[in-house]
């Protein structure tokens, strides 16, 4: 390992510290999740992705044809498409698709034995489907989490060879539902969702009944799982068309050819937005052990990327990082980072239960505590 997890201070707790120099643009580490799943509404919009690693299961050309509604569209440079469909396999019982036999085996060994149900059960309203439909009626797009991350996490507990050890790993994540010192409660547990929490807990218990997970199905245990989901769930985005676009730009094209392909790509995006709206990527959420230890800064020195077009996370340096320097990421998206200090801290309090004291927030401490409606609406529209 080129990094270390250690105590930063009493306010931050633990964080990730560099053990060597990292130059701007260099890879700090890569990590696979302990669980990952596609967003419920995303899957409902016919995005086919590997059930385990979230890799897209359609080619770049199939992707843009579906998203634009143009079944005759042909992408140039077909060699730049990264998706091969030759390795796709299915579960013989439930039809779940995987990008490879390796993903199918890993899924089966980790959680799928518990969660596999056949077509007849699906048509008769399996409790897992009832759970997902209930979640979808509460959490409309754009989604930021999925109840199925909790489902798979508990299925892993049931299938784990050493259940106590895996439960201990879960409890190492930040899973507090409240910050008593700051009088904060996570937004997933707020008034907006209060009426649905007990129903979700009941449906979850019906979907995967097992004595080994009872501590998580109590009211307090389920609230801690929702808080874990909200504070640690990392969004994952994949796209066969985006991967094709990046590979095309790596080709040694003339300026004329490059301009032509850029115009072509711009037109495709216009058509996709017109036909599909915001559902342009195959999106989901995952839980990572190491990444979850990275603290937030509104001036991050590293960022998360998905360079392999699946759920494998890559942490890349945004600037030069020295040994013993803390490595920080942003919990907010690029647009939110440009908001006022008051707006940034409000978002962080709602989603992560802390008041940010990063260098940027400290330098803006005298700024007025005003949330601009124009600022919020501009970001939400992008």
mmCIF file of C-alpha atoms in Angstrom:
data_model
loop_
_atom_site.group_PDB
_atom_site.id
_atom_site.type_symbol
_atom_site.label_atom_id
_atom_site.label_comp_id
_atom_site.label_asym_id
_atom_site.label_seq_id
_atom_site.Cartn_x
_atom_site.Cartn_y
_atom_site.Cartn_z
ATOM 1 C CA UNK A 1 0.000 0.000 0.000
ATOM 2 C CA UNK A 2 1.156 3.505 -0.850
ATOM 3 C CA UNK A 3 -1.240 5.062 1.673
ATOM 4 C CA UNK A 4 -2.051 4.563 5.332
ATOM 5 C CA UNK A 5 -5.233 4.958 7.395
ATOM 6 C CA UNK A 6 -4.505 6.878 10.579
ATOM 7 C CA UNK A 7 -5.994 9.318 13.081
ATOM 8 C CA UNK A 8 -5.950 12.849 11.647
ATOM 9 C CA UNK A 9 -7.388 14.783 14.602
ATOM 10 C CA UNK A 10 -10.300 14.625 17.053
ATOM 11 C CA UNK A 11 -12.592 16.530 14.688
ATOM 12 C CA UNK A 12 -11.996 14.437 11.542
ATOM 13 C CA UNK A 13 -11.134 11.135 13.160
ATOM 14 C CA UNK A 14 -9.388 8.750 10.780
ATOM 15 C CA UNK A 15 -8.263 9.615 7.271
ATOM 16 C CA UNK A 16 -5.989 8.506 4.438
ATOM 17 C CA UNK A 17 -2.374 9.723 4.456
ATOM 18 C CA UNK A 18 0.181 9.411 1.645
ATOM 19 C CA UNK A 19 3.252 7.286 2.314
ATOM 20 C CA UNK A 20 5.102 8.531 -0.767
ATOM 21 C CA UNK A 21 5.037 11.280 -3.391
ATOM 22 C CA UNK A 22 2.131 11.357 -5.834
ATOM 23 C CA UNK A 23 2.424 13.618 -8.834
ATOM 24 C CA UNK A 24 -0.631 15.373 -10.261
ATOM 25 C CA UNK A 25 -2.582 12.948 -12.443
ATOM 26 C CA UNK A 26 -1.008 9.827 -10.947
ATOM 27 C CA UNK A 27 -2.955 6.836 -9.645
ATOM 28 C CA UNK A 28 -3.023 6.640 -5.843
ATOM 29 C CA UNK A 29 -4.883 3.345 -5.472
ATOM 30 C CA UNK A 30 -7.636 1.195 -6.978
ATOM 31 C CA UNK A 31 -10.296 -0.729 -5.108
ATOM 32 C CA UNK A 32 -13.192 -3.095 -5.779
ATOM 33 C CA UNK A 33 -16.362 -2.673 -3.684
ATOM 34 C CA UNK A 34 -17.615 -5.118 -1.100
ATOM 35 C CA UNK A 35 -21.080 -4.636 -2.652
ATOM 36 C CA UNK A 36 -22.444 -2.727 -5.640
ATOM 37 C CA UNK A 37 -25.794 -2.453 -7.382
ATOM 38 C CA UNK A 38 -27.499 -0.523 -10.143
ATOM 39 C CA UNK A 39 -30.016 2.193 -9.272
ATOM 40 C CA UNK A 40 -33.605 0.953 -9.371
ATOM 41 C CA UNK A 41 -34.946 3.606 -11.767
ATOM 42 C CA UNK A 42 -31.857 3.318 -13.945
ATOM 43 C CA UNK A 43 -32.466 -0.409 -14.390
ATOM 44 C CA UNK A 44 -36.149 0.271 -15.090
ATOM 45 C CA UNK A 45 -35.062 2.434 -18.055
ATOM 46 C CA UNK A 46 -33.574 -0.691 -19.677
ATOM 47 C CA UNK A 47 -29.919 -0.099 -18.857
ATOM 48 C CA UNK A 48 -28.363 -3.538 -18.961
ATOM 49 C CA UNK A 49 -25.329 -3.803 -16.722
ATOM 50 C CA UNK A 50 -23.470 -6.678 -15.110
ATOM 51 C CA UNK A 51 -25.335 -7.566 -11.936
ATOM 52 C CA UNK A 52 -22.046 -7.757 -10.039
ATOM 53 C CA UNK A 53 -19.501 -5.226 -11.366
ATOM 54 C CA UNK A 54 -21.950 -2.850 -13.157
ATOM 55 C CA UNK A 55 -20.073 -3.046 -16.454
ATOM 56 C CA UNK A 56 -22.419 -2.175 -19.367
ATOM 57 C CA UNK A 57 -23.702 -5.127 -21.371
ATOM 58 C CA UNK A 58 -24.396 -3.257 -24.599
ATOM 59 C CA UNK A 59 -21.959 -1.986 -27.204
ATOM 60 C CA UNK A 60 -21.388 1.729 -27.764
ATOM 61 C CA UNK A 61 -23.438 1.581 -30.970
ATOM 62 C CA UNK A 62 -26.329 -0.252 -29.265
ATOM 63 C CA UNK A 63 -26.112 2.284 -26.458
ATOM 64 C CA UNK A 64 -26.498 5.373 -28.673
ATOM 65 C CA UNK A 65 -29.156 3.736 -30.841
ATOM 66 C CA UNK A 66 -31.292 3.086 -27.762
ATOM 67 C CA UNK A 67 -30.678 6.506 -26.190
ATOM 68 C CA UNK A 68 -31.300 8.471 -29.394
ATOM 69 C CA UNK A 69 -34.122 6.284 -30.702
ATOM 70 C CA UNK A 70 -32.255 6.063 -34.035
ATOM 71 C CA UNK A 71 -31.950 2.359 -34.837
ATOM 72 C CA UNK A 72 -29.945 3.080 -38.009
ATOM 73 C CA UNK A 73 -27.199 5.127 -36.370
ATOM 74 C CA UNK A 74 -23.683 3.846 -37.113
ATOM 75 C CA UNK A 75 -20.651 4.791 -35.023
ATOM 76 C CA UNK A 76 -17.359 5.239 -36.874
ATOM 77 C CA UNK A 77 -14.184 3.682 -35.469
ATOM 78 C CA UNK A 78 -15.909 0.504 -34.181
ATOM 79 C CA UNK A 79 -12.532 -0.661 -32.852
ATOM 80 C CA UNK A 80 -12.878 2.012 -30.139
ATOM 81 C CA UNK A 81 -15.823 0.245 -28.536
ATOM 82 C CA UNK A 82 -14.655 -1.492 -25.350
ATOM 83 C CA UNK A 83 -17.643 -3.774 -24.763
ATOM 84 C CA UNK A 84 -17.458 -7.411 -25.817
ATOM 85 C CA UNK A 85 -20.658 -9.406 -25.504
ATOM 86 C CA UNK A 86 -19.020 -12.779 -26.016
ATOM 87 C CA UNK A 87 -18.514 -13.382 -22.292
ATOM 88 C CA UNK A 88 -22.046 -12.534 -21.111
ATOM 89 C CA UNK A 89 -23.633 -15.299 -19.001
ATOM 90 C CA UNK A 90 -26.951 -15.681 -17.191
ATOM 91 C CA UNK A 91 -28.141 -17.328 -13.995
ATOM 92 C CA UNK A 92 -30.124 -20.387 -15.088
ATOM 93 C CA UNK A 93 -32.654 -19.885 -12.278
ATOM 94 C CA UNK A 94 -33.476 -16.167 -12.376
ATOM 95 C CA UNK A 95 -31.952 -14.941 -15.649
ATOM 96 C CA UNK A 96 -29.687 -12.362 -13.990
ATOM 97 C CA UNK A 97 -26.961 -11.278 -16.428
ATOM 98 C CA UNK A 98 -23.228 -10.959 -15.840
ATOM 99 C CA UNK A 99 -20.413 -9.688 -18.035
ATOM 100 C CA UNK A 100 -18.334 -12.811 -17.384
ATOM 101 C CA UNK A 101 -18.341 -16.163 -15.664
ATOM 102 C CA UNK A 102 -15.946 -14.726 -13.075
ATOM 103 C CA UNK A 103 -18.508 -12.102 -12.024
ATOM 104 C CA UNK A 104 -21.234 -14.732 -11.897
ATOM 105 C CA UNK A 105 -19.129 -16.982 -9.648
ATOM 106 C CA UNK A 106 -18.157 -14.093 -7.352
ATOM 107 C CA UNK A 107 -21.795 -13.017 -7.098
ATOM 108 C CA UNK A 108 -22.940 -16.547 -6.328
ATOM 109 C CA UNK A 109 -20.269 -17.036 -3.675
ATOM 110 C CA UNK A 110 -20.911 -13.674 -2.010
ATOM 111 C CA UNK A 111 -24.687 -13.017 -2.017
ATOM 112 C CA UNK A 112 -26.630 -14.406 -4.982
ATOM 113 C CA UNK A 113 -27.500 -17.765 -3.357
ATOM 114 C CA UNK A 114 -29.668 -15.824 -0.912
ATOM 115 C CA UNK A 115 -31.160 -13.434 -3.477
ATOM 116 C CA UNK A 116 -31.837 -15.728 -6.458
ATOM 117 C CA UNK A 117 -35.532 -16.265 -7.171
ATOM 118 C CA UNK A 118 -37.122 -17.832 -10.244
ATOM 119 C CA UNK A 119 -39.419 -16.355 -12.878
ATOM 120 C CA UNK A 120 -42.592 -17.775 -11.310
ATOM 121 C CA UNK A 121 -41.810 -16.103 -7.966
ATOM 122 C CA UNK A 122 -41.078 -12.836 -9.784
ATOM 123 C CA UNK A 123 -44.438 -12.870 -11.557
ATOM 124 C CA UNK A 124 -46.207 -13.519 -8.251
ATOM 125 C CA UNK A 125 -44.690 -10.466 -6.559
ATOM 126 C CA UNK A 126 -41.594 -11.632 -4.687
ATOM 127 C CA UNK A 127 -40.847 -9.639 -1.495
ATOM 128 C CA UNK A 128 -37.624 -8.352 -3.063
ATOM 129 C CA UNK A 129 -39.646 -6.823 -5.892
ATOM 130 C CA UNK A 130 -42.119 -5.339 -3.429
ATOM 131 C CA UNK A 131 -39.192 -3.817 -1.525
ATOM 132 C CA UNK A 132 -37.722 -2.298 -4.682
ATOM 133 C CA UNK A 133 -41.055 -0.878 -5.856
ATOM 134 C CA UNK A 134 -41.646 0.707 -2.456
ATOM 135 C CA UNK A 135 -38.191 2.292 -2.544
ATOM 136 C CA UNK A 136 -38.802 3.619 -6.080
ATOM 137 C CA UNK A 137 -42.024 5.321 -5.031
ATOM 138 C CA UNK A 138 -40.124 7.257 -2.358
ATOM 139 C CA UNK A 139 -36.846 7.927 -4.161
ATOM 140 C CA UNK A 140 -37.442 9.373 -7.611
ATOM 141 C CA UNK A 141 -34.609 10.247 -10.034
ATOM 142 C CA UNK A 142 -32.003 11.546 -9.806
ATOM 143 C CA UNK A 143 -31.173 8.714 -7.421
ATOM 144 C CA UNK A 144 -28.223 8.826 -5.047
ATOM 145 C CA UNK A 145 -28.666 5.480 -3.297
ATOM 146 C CA UNK A 146 -30.467 2.148 -3.482
ATOM 147 C CA UNK A 147 -32.059 -0.106 -0.868
ATOM 148 C CA UNK A 148 -30.509 -3.038 -2.719
ATOM 149 C CA UNK A 149 -27.064 -2.069 -1.447
ATOM 150 C CA UNK A 150 -28.400 -2.949 2.012
ATOM 151 C CA UNK A 151 -30.021 -6.111 0.638
ATOM 152 C CA UNK A 152 -26.739 -7.336 -0.833
ATOM 153 C CA UNK A 153 -24.807 -6.357 2.265
ATOM 154 C CA UNK A 154 -27.092 -8.462 4.467
ATOM 155 C CA UNK A 155 -27.021 -11.334 1.972
ATOM 156 C CA UNK A 156 -23.226 -11.254 2.270
ATOM 157 C CA UNK A 157 -23.587 -11.541 6.049
ATOM 158 C CA UNK A 158 -25.769 -14.633 5.616
ATOM 159 C CA UNK A 159 -23.355 -16.256 3.135
ATOM 160 C CA UNK A 160 -20.129 -15.184 4.862
ATOM 161 C CA UNK A 161 -17.930 -18.085 6.074
ATOM 162 C CA UNK A 162 -17.068 -15.959 9.129
ATOM 163 C CA UNK A 163 -20.210 -13.951 9.894
ATOM 164 C CA UNK A 164 -18.819 -12.197 12.984
ATOM 165 C CA UNK A 165 -15.811 -10.958 11.041
ATOM 166 C CA UNK A 166 -17.932 -9.609 8.187
ATOM 167 C CA UNK A 167 -20.378 -7.915 10.586
ATOM 168 C CA UNK A 168 -17.389 -6.295 12.293
ATOM 169 C CA UNK A 169 -16.259 -4.984 8.892
ATOM 170 C CA UNK A 170 -19.715 -3.456 8.327
ATOM 171 C CA UNK A 171 -19.678 -1.785 11.737
ATOM 172 C CA UNK A 172 -16.308 -0.193 10.937
ATOM 173 C CA UNK A 173 -18.093 2.044 8.436
ATOM 174 C CA UNK A 174 -19.562 5.297 9.659
ATOM 175 C CA UNK A 175 -23.162 4.320 10.360
ATOM 176 C CA UNK A 176 -24.407 6.843 12.896
ATOM 177 C CA UNK A 177 -27.854 8.164 12.054
ATOM 178 C CA UNK A 178 -27.429 11.321 14.124
ATOM 179 C CA UNK A 179 -24.772 13.799 15.178
ATOM 180 C CA UNK A 180 -25.920 14.745 18.677
ATOM 181 C CA UNK A 181 -23.198 17.370 19.088
ATOM 182 C CA UNK A 182 -24.379 19.269 15.983
ATOM 183 C CA UNK A 183 -28.049 18.253 16.438
ATOM 184 C CA UNK A 184 -28.101 16.733 12.944
ATOM 185 C CA UNK A 185 -30.039 13.747 11.571
ATOM 186 C CA UNK A 186 -29.360 12.130 8.200
ATOM 187 C CA UNK A 187 -31.821 13.193 5.497
ATOM 188 C CA UNK A 188 -32.758 9.545 4.713
ATOM 189 C CA UNK A 189 -34.221 9.477 8.224
ATOM 190 C CA UNK A 190 -35.965 12.847 7.973
ATOM 191 C CA UNK A 191 -39.670 13.646 8.000
ATOM 192 C CA UNK A 192 -39.910 13.158 4.224
ATOM 193 C CA UNK A 193 -39.252 9.414 4.617
ATOM 194 C CA UNK A 194 -40.523 8.820 8.155
ATOM 195 C CA UNK A 195 -43.691 7.029 7.033
ATOM 196 C CA UNK A 196 -41.786 4.601 4.805
ATOM 197 C CA UNK A 197 -38.955 3.480 7.103
ATOM 198 C CA UNK A 198 -40.944 0.883 9.044
ATOM 199 C CA UNK A 199 -42.520 -0.436 5.832
ATOM 200 C CA UNK A 200 -39.096 -0.812 4.196
ATOM 201 C CA UNK A 201 -37.773 -2.571 7.300
ATOM 202 C CA UNK A 202 -40.718 -4.987 7.302
ATOM 203 C CA UNK A 203 -40.354 -5.738 3.584
ATOM 204 C CA UNK A 204 -36.609 -6.290 4.011
ATOM 205 C CA UNK A 205 -37.260 -8.796 6.802
ATOM 206 C CA UNK A 206 -39.776 -10.630 4.603
ATOM 207 C CA UNK A 207 -37.406 -10.645 1.621
ATOM 208 C CA UNK A 208 -34.396 -12.231 3.354
ATOM 209 C CA UNK A 209 -35.499 -13.698 6.698
ATOM 210 C CA UNK A 210 -32.498 -15.064 8.593
ATOM 211 C CA UNK A 211 -31.510 -15.184 12.251
ATOM 212 C CA UNK A 212 -27.991 -13.958 11.467
ATOM 213 C CA UNK A 213 -29.207 -10.483 10.463
ATOM 214 C CA UNK A 214 -31.798 -9.795 13.162
ATOM 215 C CA UNK A 215 -29.653 -7.106 14.801
ATOM 216 C CA UNK A 216 -29.906 -5.099 11.559
ATOM 217 C CA UNK A 217 -33.687 -5.500 11.293
ATOM 218 C CA UNK A 218 -34.514 -3.825 14.598
ATOM 219 C CA UNK A 219 -35.675 -0.188 14.278
ATOM 220 C CA UNK A 220 -32.289 1.066 15.489
ATOM 221 C CA UNK A 221 -30.342 -1.425 13.384
ATOM 222 C CA UNK A 222 -32.216 -0.552 10.199
ATOM 223 C CA UNK A 223 -31.776 3.171 10.784
ATOM 224 C CA UNK A 224 -28.037 2.626 11.146
ATOM 225 C CA UNK A 225 -28.009 0.753 7.814
ATOM 226 C CA UNK A 226 -29.837 3.618 6.100
ATOM 227 C CA UNK A 227 -27.315 6.040 7.586
ATOM 228 C CA UNK A 228 -24.457 3.814 6.408
ATOM 229 C CA UNK A 229 -25.985 3.805 2.934
ATOM 230 C CA UNK A 230 -26.388 7.567 2.922
ATOM 231 C CA UNK A 231 -22.974 8.479 4.299
ATOM 232 C CA UNK A 232 -20.807 5.820 2.617
ATOM 233 C CA UNK A 233 -22.565 4.864 -0.615
ATOM 234 C CA UNK A 234 -20.387 5.948 -3.550
ATOM 235 C CA UNK A 235 -22.034 6.684 -6.890
ATOM 236 C CA UNK A 236 -20.779 4.654 -9.853
ATOM 237 C CA UNK A 237 -21.297 5.737 -13.453
ATOM 238 C CA UNK A 238 -20.465 3.723 -16.566
ATOM 239 C CA UNK A 239 -21.136 4.326 -20.256
ATOM 240 C CA UNK A 240 -20.071 2.392 -23.361
ATOM 241 C CA UNK A 241 -20.504 5.542 -25.463
ATOM 242 C CA UNK A 242 -18.284 7.630 -23.148
ATOM 243 C CA UNK A 243 -15.603 4.940 -23.272
ATOM 244 C CA UNK A 244 -15.840 4.904 -27.093
ATOM 245 C CA UNK A 245 -15.542 8.703 -27.181
ATOM 246 C CA UNK A 246 -12.422 8.684 -24.999
ATOM 247 C CA UNK A 247 -10.794 5.999 -27.148
ATOM 248 C CA UNK A 248 -11.548 7.956 -30.333
ATOM 249 C CA UNK A 249 -9.831 11.018 -28.864
ATOM 250 C CA UNK A 250 -6.757 8.887 -28.161
ATOM 251 C CA UNK A 251 -6.414 8.047 -31.855
ATOM 252 C CA UNK A 252 -3.942 9.953 -33.980
ATOM 253 C CA UNK A 253 -6.562 11.916 -35.916
ATOM 254 C CA UNK A 254 -5.952 14.980 -38.023
ATOM 255 C CA UNK A 255 -7.453 18.264 -36.820
ATOM 256 C CA UNK A 256 -10.049 18.022 -39.569
ATOM 257 C CA UNK A 257 -11.016 14.455 -38.618
ATOM 258 C CA UNK A 258 -11.128 15.375 -34.934
ATOM 259 C CA UNK A 259 -13.424 18.343 -35.567
ATOM 260 C CA UNK A 260 -15.703 16.163 -37.644
ATOM 261 C CA UNK A 261 -15.986 13.492 -34.947
ATOM 262 C CA UNK A 262 -16.503 16.116 -32.222
ATOM 263 C CA UNK A 263 -19.401 17.614 -34.176
ATOM 264 C CA UNK A 264 -20.807 14.110 -34.603
ATOM 265 C CA UNK A 265 -20.523 13.447 -30.852
ATOM 266 C CA UNK A 266 -22.166 16.786 -29.975
ATOM 267 C CA UNK A 267 -25.100 15.929 -32.228
ATOM 268 C CA UNK A 268 -25.474 12.505 -30.598
ATOM 269 C CA UNK A 269 -25.602 14.070 -27.130
ATOM 270 C CA UNK A 270 -28.240 16.541 -28.324
ATOM 271 C CA UNK A 271 -30.327 13.683 -29.697
ATOM 272 C CA UNK A 272 -29.870 11.615 -26.523
ATOM 273 C CA UNK A 273 -30.996 14.464 -24.266
ATOM 274 C CA UNK A 274 -33.975 15.073 -26.531
ATOM 275 C CA UNK A 275 -35.033 11.411 -26.610
ATOM 276 C CA UNK A 276 -33.982 10.121 -23.186
ATOM 277 C CA UNK A 277 -33.486 13.066 -20.863
ATOM 278 C CA UNK A 278 -30.978 12.664 -18.033
ATOM 279 C CA UNK A 279 -30.665 8.865 -18.154
ATOM 280 C CA UNK A 280 -27.494 8.844 -20.240
ATOM 281 C CA UNK A 281 -25.283 6.610 -18.098
ATOM 282 C CA UNK A 282 -25.686 3.283 -16.389
ATOM 283 C CA UNK A 283 -25.545 4.420 -12.776
ATOM 284 C CA UNK A 284 -25.441 2.702 -9.428
ATOM 285 C CA UNK A 285 -23.967 2.795 -5.959
ATOM 286 C CA UNK A 286 -21.226 0.831 -4.213
ATOM 287 C CA UNK A 287 -19.563 0.487 -0.828
ATOM 288 C CA UNK A 288 -15.756 0.683 -0.586
ATOM 289 C CA UNK A 289 -13.652 -0.044 2.484
ATOM 290 C CA UNK A 290 -10.631 2.166 1.750
ATOM 291 C CA UNK A 291 -12.370 5.011 -0.108
ATOM 292 C CA UNK A 292 -14.841 5.404 2.754
ATOM 293 C CA UNK A 293 -11.912 6.428 4.997
ATOM 294 C CA UNK A 294 -11.097 9.473 2.822
ATOM 295 C CA UNK A 295 -12.174 12.744 4.413
ATOM 296 C CA UNK A 296 -13.871 15.582 2.566
ATOM 297 C CA UNK A 297 -12.388 18.906 1.541
ATOM 298 C CA UNK A 298 -13.944 21.655 -0.551
ATOM 299 C CA UNK A 299 -10.416 21.955 -2.005
ATOM 300 C CA UNK A 300 -9.693 18.241 -2.655
ATOM 301 C CA UNK A 301 -6.262 17.004 -3.717
ATOM 302 C CA UNK A 302 -7.645 13.755 -5.203
ATOM 303 C CA UNK A 303 -10.742 12.608 -7.062
ATOM 304 C CA UNK A 304 -12.585 9.361 -7.731
ATOM 305 C CA UNK A 305 -12.743 8.019 -11.277
ATOM 306 C CA UNK A 306 -14.000 4.819 -12.879
ATOM 307 C CA UNK A 307 -11.311 4.155 -15.442
ATOM 308 C CA UNK A 308 -12.322 0.540 -16.134
ATOM 309 C CA UNK A 309 -15.970 1.285 -16.998
ATOM 310 C CA UNK A 310 -17.172 -0.857 -14.104
ATOM 311 C CA UNK A 311 -17.375 -0.582 -10.315
ATOM 312 C CA UNK A 312 -13.590 -0.731 -9.796
ATOM 313 C CA UNK A 313 -12.731 2.625 -8.204
ATOM 314 C CA UNK A 314 -9.569 4.582 -9.051
ATOM 315 C CA UNK A 315 -8.324 7.439 -6.862
ATOM 316 C CA UNK A 316 -6.299 9.944 -8.876
ATOM 317 C CA UNK A 317 -4.220 12.889 -7.603
ATOM 318 C CA UNK A 318 -5.512 16.336 -8.572
ATOM 319 C CA UNK A 319 -2.260 17.968 -7.511
ATOM 320 C CA UNK A 320 1.153 16.967 -6.218
ATOM 321 C CA UNK A 321 0.859 15.194 -2.855
ATOM 322 C CA UNK A 322 3.773 14.850 -0.443
ATOM 323 C CA UNK A 323 4.493 12.012 2.014
ATOM 324 C CA UNK A 324 2.513 12.337 5.292
ATOM 325 C CA UNK A 325 0.010 14.671 3.595
ATOM 326 C CA UNK A 326 -3.658 13.813 4.049
ATOM 327 C CA UNK A 327 -5.452 12.728 0.879
ATOM 328 C CA UNK A 328 -8.892 14.350 0.667
ATOM 329 C CA UNK A 329 -11.713 13.990 -1.830
ATOM 330 C CA UNK A 330 -14.874 16.026 -2.319
ATOM 331 C CA UNK A 331 -18.155 14.513 -1.178
ATOM 332 C CA UNK A 332 -19.890 17.139 -3.338
ATOM 333 C CA UNK A 333 -20.071 17.300 -7.114
ATOM 334 C CA UNK A 334 -18.232 19.932 -9.124
ATOM 335 C CA UNK A 335 -21.225 22.236 -9.306
ATOM 336 C CA UNK A 336 -21.927 22.072 -5.572
ATOM 337 C CA UNK A 337 -18.295 22.935 -4.847
ATOM 338 C CA UNK A 338 -18.850 26.285 -6.566
ATOM 339 C CA UNK A 339 -21.733 27.179 -4.295
ATOM 340 C CA UNK A 340 -21.422 29.459 -1.285
ATOM 341 C CA UNK A 341 -19.868 28.287 1.965
ATOM 342 C CA UNK A 342 -23.328 28.210 3.562
ATOM 343 C CA UNK A 343 -24.785 26.053 0.750
ATOM 344 C CA UNK A 344 -21.858 23.603 0.788
ATOM 345 C CA UNK A 345 -22.029 23.150 4.542
ATOM 346 C CA UNK A 346 -25.806 22.690 4.402
ATOM 347 C CA UNK A 347 -25.464 19.878 1.842
ATOM 348 C CA UNK A 348 -22.708 18.194 3.857
ATOM 349 C CA UNK A 349 -24.740 18.397 7.058
ATOM 350 C CA UNK A 350 -27.811 16.848 5.405
ATOM 351 C CA UNK A 351 -25.891 14.051 3.729
ATOM 352 C CA UNK A 352 -22.848 13.391 5.921
ATOM 353 C CA UNK A 353 -23.717 14.826 9.358
ATOM 354 C CA UNK A 354 -20.771 17.184 9.804
ATOM 355 C CA UNK A 355 -20.017 20.887 9.508
ATOM 356 C CA UNK A 356 -17.079 21.326 7.156
ATOM 357 C CA UNK A 357 -13.976 23.056 8.546
ATOM 358 C CA UNK A 358 -11.732 22.614 5.486
ATOM 359 C CA UNK A 359 -9.316 25.432 4.489
ATOM 360 C CA UNK A 360 -11.783 26.806 1.934
ATOM 361 C CA UNK A 361 -14.629 26.946 4.446
ATOM 362 C CA UNK A 362 -12.393 28.530 7.082
ATOM 363 C CA UNK A 363 -11.198 31.180 4.607
ATOM 364 C CA UNK A 364 -14.832 32.049 3.815
ATOM 365 C CA UNK A 365 -16.011 32.105 7.428
ATOM 366 C CA UNK A 366 -17.004 35.780 7.205
ATOM 367 C CA UNK A 367 -19.170 35.233 4.117
ATOM 368 C CA UNK A 368 -22.917 35.767 4.740
ATOM 369 C CA UNK A 369 -24.917 32.662 5.653
ATOM 370 C CA UNK A 370 -27.263 32.941 2.684
ATOM 371 C CA UNK A 371 -28.416 30.203 0.325
ATOM 372 C CA UNK A 372 -29.021 31.682 -3.106
ATOM 373 C CA UNK A 373 -32.082 30.268 -4.892
ATOM 374 C CA UNK A 374 -30.433 31.089 -8.208
ATOM 375 C CA UNK A 375 -27.312 29.226 -7.166
ATOM 376 C CA UNK A 376 -29.271 26.122 -6.180
ATOM 377 C CA UNK A 377 -31.461 26.099 -9.290
ATOM 378 C CA UNK A 378 -28.545 26.576 -11.665
ATOM 379 C CA UNK A 379 -26.742 23.553 -10.278
ATOM 380 C CA UNK A 380 -29.866 21.417 -10.127
ATOM 381 C CA UNK A 381 -30.562 22.108 -13.802
ATOM 382 C CA UNK A 382 -27.129 20.934 -14.984
#
